[in-house]
Short mmCIF file of C-alpha atoms in Angstrom, two decimals:
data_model
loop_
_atom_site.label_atom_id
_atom_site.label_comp_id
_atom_site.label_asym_id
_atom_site.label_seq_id
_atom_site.Cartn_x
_atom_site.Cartn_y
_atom_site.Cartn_z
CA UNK H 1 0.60 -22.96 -29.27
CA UNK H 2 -2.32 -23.64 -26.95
CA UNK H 3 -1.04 -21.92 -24.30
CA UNK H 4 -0.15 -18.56 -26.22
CA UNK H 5 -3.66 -18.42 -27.76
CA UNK H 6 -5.42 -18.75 -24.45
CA UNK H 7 -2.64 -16.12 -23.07
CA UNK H 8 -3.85 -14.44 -26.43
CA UNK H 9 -7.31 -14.24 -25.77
CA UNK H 10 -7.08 -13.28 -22.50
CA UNK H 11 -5.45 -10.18 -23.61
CA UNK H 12 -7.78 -9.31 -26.12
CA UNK H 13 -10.85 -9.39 -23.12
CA UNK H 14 -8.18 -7.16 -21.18
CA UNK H 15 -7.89 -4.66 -23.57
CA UNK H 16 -12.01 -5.02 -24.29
CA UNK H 17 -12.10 -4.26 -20.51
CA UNK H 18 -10.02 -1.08 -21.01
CA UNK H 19 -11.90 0.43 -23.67
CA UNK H 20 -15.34 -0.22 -22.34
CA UNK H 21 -13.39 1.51 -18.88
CA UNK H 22 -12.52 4.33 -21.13
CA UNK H 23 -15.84 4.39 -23.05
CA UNK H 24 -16.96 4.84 -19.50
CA UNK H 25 -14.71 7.81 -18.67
CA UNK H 26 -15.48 10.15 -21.49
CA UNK H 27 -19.08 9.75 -21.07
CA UNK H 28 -19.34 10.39 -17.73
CA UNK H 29 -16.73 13.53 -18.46
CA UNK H 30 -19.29 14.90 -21.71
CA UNK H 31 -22.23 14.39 -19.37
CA UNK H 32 -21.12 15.78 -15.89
CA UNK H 33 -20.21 18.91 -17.83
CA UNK H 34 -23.29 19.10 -20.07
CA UNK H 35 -24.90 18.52 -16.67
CA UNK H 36 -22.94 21.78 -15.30
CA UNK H 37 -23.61 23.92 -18.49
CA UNK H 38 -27.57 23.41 -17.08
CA UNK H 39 -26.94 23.16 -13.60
CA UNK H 40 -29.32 19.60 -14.60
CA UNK H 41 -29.25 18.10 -10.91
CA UNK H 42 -30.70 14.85 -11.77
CA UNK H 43 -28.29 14.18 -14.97
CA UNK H 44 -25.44 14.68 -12.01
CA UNK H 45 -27.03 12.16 -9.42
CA UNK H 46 -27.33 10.06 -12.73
CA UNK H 47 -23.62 10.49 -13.32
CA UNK H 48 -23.08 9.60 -9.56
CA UNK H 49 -25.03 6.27 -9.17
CA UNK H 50 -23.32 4.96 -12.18
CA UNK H 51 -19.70 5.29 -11.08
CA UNK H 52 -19.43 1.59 -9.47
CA UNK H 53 -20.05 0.32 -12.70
CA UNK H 54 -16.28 1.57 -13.14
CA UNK H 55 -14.78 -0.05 -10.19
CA UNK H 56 -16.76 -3.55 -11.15
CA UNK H 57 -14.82 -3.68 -14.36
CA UNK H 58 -11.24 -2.49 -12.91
CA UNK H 59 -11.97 -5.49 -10.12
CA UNK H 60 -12.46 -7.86 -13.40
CA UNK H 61 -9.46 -6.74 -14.63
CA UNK H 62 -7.32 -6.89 -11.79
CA UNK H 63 -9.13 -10.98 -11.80
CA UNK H 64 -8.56 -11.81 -15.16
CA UNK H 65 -5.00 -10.47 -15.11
CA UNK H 66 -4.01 -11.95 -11.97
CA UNK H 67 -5.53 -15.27 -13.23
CA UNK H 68 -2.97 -15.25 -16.64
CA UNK H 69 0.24 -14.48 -14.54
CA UNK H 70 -0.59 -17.59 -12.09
CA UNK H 71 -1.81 -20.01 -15.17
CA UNK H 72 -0.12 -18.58 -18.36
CA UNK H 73 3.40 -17.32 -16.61
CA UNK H 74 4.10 -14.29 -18.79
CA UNK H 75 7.35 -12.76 -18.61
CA UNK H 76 9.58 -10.23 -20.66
CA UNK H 77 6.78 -8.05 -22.76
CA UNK H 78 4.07 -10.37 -22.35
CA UNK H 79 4.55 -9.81 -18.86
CA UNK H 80 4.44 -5.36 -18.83
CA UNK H 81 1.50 -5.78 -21.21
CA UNK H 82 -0.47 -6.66 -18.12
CA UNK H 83 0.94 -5.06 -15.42
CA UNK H 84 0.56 -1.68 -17.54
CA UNK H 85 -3.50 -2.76 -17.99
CA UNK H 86 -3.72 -2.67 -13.80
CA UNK H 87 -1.90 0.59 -13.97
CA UNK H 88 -4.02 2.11 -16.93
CA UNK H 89 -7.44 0.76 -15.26
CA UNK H 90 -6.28 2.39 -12.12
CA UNK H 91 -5.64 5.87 -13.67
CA UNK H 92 -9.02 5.27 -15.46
CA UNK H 93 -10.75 4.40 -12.20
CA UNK H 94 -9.36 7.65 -11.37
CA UNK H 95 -10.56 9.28 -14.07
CA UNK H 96 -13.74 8.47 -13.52
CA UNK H 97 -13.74 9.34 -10.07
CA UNK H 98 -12.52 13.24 -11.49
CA UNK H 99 -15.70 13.43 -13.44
CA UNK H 100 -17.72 11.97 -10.55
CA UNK H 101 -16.51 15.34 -8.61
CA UNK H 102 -17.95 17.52 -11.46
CA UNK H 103 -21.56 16.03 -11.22
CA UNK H 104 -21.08 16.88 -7.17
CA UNK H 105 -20.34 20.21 -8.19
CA UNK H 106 -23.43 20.60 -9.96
CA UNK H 107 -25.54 19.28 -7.10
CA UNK H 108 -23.31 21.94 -5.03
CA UNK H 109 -24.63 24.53 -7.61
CA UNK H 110 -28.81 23.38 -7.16
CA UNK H 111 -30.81 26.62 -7.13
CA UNK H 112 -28.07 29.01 -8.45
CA UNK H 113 -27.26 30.77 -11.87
CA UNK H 114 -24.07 30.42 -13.53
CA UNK H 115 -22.61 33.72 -12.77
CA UNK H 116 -21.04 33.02 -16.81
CA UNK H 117 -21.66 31.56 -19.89
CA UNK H 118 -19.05 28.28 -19.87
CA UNK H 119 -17.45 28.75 -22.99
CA UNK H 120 -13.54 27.64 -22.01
CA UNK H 121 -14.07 24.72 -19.32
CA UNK H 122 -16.24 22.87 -22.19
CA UNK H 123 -12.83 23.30 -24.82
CA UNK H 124 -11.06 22.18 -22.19
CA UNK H 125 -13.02 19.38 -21.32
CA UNK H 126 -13.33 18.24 -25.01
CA UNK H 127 -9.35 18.42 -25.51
CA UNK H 128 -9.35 15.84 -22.26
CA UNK H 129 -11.83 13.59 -23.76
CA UNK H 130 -10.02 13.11 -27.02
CA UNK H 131 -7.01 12.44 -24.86
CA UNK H 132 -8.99 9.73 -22.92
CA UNK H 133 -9.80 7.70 -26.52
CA UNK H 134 -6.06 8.15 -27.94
CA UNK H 135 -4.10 7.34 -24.39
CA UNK H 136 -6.11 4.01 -25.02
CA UNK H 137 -5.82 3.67 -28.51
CA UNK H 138 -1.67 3.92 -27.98
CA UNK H 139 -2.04 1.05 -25.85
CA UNK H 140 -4.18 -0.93 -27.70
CA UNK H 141 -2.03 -0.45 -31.15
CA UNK H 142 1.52 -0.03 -29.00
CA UNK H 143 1.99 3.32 -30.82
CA UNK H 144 4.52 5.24 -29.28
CA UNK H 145 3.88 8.20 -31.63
CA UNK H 146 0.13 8.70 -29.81
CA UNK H 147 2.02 8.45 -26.68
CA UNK H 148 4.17 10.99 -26.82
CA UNK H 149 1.54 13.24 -27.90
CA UNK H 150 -0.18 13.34 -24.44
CA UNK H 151 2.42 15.25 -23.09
CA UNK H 152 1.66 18.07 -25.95
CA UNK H 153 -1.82 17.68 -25.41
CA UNK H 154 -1.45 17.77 -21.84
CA UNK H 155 0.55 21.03 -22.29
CA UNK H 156 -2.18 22.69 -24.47
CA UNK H 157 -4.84 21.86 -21.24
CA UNK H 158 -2.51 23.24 -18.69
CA UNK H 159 -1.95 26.62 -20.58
CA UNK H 160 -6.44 27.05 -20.84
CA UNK H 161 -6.73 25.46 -17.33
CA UNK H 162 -4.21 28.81 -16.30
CA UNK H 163 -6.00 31.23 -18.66
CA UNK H 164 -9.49 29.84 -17.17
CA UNK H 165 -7.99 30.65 -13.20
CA UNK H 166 -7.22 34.06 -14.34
CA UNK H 167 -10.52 35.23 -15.74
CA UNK H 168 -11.99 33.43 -12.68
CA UNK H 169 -9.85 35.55 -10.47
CA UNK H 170 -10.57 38.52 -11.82
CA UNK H 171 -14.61 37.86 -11.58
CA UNK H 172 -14.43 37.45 -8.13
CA UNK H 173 -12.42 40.58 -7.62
CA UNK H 174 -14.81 42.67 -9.51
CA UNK H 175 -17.95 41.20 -7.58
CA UNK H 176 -17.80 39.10 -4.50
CA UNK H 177 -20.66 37.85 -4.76
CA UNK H 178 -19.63 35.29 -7.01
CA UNK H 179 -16.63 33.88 -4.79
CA UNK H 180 -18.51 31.03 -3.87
CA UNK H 181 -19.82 29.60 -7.10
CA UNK H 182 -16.21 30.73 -9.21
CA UNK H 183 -14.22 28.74 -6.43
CA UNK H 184 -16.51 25.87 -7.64
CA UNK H 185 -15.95 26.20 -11.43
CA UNK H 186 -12.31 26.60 -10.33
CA UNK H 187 -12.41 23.06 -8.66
CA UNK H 188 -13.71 22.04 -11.95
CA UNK H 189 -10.83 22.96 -14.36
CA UNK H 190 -8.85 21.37 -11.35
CA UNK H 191 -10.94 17.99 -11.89
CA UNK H 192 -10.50 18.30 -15.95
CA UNK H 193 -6.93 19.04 -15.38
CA UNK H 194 -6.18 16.16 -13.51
CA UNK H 195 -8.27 13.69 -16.09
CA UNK H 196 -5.42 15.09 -18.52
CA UNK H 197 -2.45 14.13 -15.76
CA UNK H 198 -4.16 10.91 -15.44
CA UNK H 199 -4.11 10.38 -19.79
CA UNK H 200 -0.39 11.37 -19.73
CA UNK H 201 0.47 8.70 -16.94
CA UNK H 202 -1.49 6.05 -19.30
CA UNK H 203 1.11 7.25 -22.84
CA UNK H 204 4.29 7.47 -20.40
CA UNK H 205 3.30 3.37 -19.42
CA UNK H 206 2.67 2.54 -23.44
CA UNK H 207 6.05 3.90 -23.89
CA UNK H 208 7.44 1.80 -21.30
CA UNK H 209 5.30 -0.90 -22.58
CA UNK H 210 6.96 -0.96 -25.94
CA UNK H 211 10.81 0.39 -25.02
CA UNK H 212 11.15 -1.11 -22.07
CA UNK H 213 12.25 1.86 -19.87
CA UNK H 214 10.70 4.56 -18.02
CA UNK H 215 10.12 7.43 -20.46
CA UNK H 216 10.45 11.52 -20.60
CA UNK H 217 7.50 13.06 -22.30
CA UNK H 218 8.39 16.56 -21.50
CA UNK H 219 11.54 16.00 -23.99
#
């Protein structure tokens, strides 16, 4: 009984570890694109210095999870409950890296005026970030249910990701002049878009977490 509560325990600062990682995530997502809606230079080099604050707490992770399969022996469950934390803290590290790339665009963007008001790459970005707090919620609570619903979500993102490509497009065709900084705000949906792939890979592991094989979300 000793041995299962310290195994215990030690999952509970995994998971902690996860949602302070994910905390991390959608904060740095809200602020690196309130940053862009003001073309704010020093909120992005703010957003910048803080992202090895990410990779400190995937390395404790990786420690502390590493340390309970040497001492603690998991197998079965027990076992995928911590090799799915490494994988979610990776796609997190990820993550964060994504939203790193948006404050860079901003300092890309120092001296310029949005050529648009942002109205669709904010949605967007706010459809990701509840997708961030659920994809770790359905691991925390092993609920399949939220799981699953990444892949819808995920959908819904792709289809305004397309829409927002299109009316870029079509603003660079009808003035050239704003190539440059639409090609930018393109590279942005592209960063948003892959935070989503990112929170689909994260439900696809809970479901293997809690079924034990390899799920199809798409289904």
């Amino acid at each position: 009984m000793v041995v299962r509560k310290e195994f215990d325990i030690g999952l509970e600062q995994l998971q902690q570890m996860l949602v302070e990682m994910g905390n991390h995530v959608e904060r740095a997502l809200a602020e690196s694109m309130e940053a862009l809606a003001t073309l704010d230079v020093e909120r992005a080099r703010a957003i910048v210095k803080e992202d090895p604050k990410l990779n400190q707490i995937e390395e404790k992770i990786a420690d502390l999870g590493a340390k309970l399969i040497a001492t603690q022996q998991p197998v079965a469950k027990d076992l995928r409950r911590i090799l799915i934390a490494f994988k979610i803290s990776s796609d997190l590290e990820r993550m964060g890296d994504l939203s790193v790339d948006i404050a860079k665009v901003v300092l890309r963007l120092e001296g310029q005026t949005l050529v648009k008001p942002l109205l669709d790459l904010p949605r967007m970005s706010d459809m990701v970030r509840v997708m961030i707090q659920e994809s770790i919620r359905s691991y925390i609570d092993e609920n399949v249910d939220l799981a699953y619903k990444m892949a819808k979500d995920d959908d819904q993102v792709d289809a305004l990701y397309s829409q927002i490509l299109r009316e870029l497009f079509s603003l660079m065709a009808e003035n050239p002049k704003t190539v440059g900084q639409a090609m930018y705000l393109c590279f942005v949906g592209r960063y948003i878009e892959r935070i989503a792939d990112h929170a689909t890979n994260i439900g696809e592991n809970v479901v293997y977490l809690v079924i034990g094989k390899r799920p199809d979300l798409n289904q």
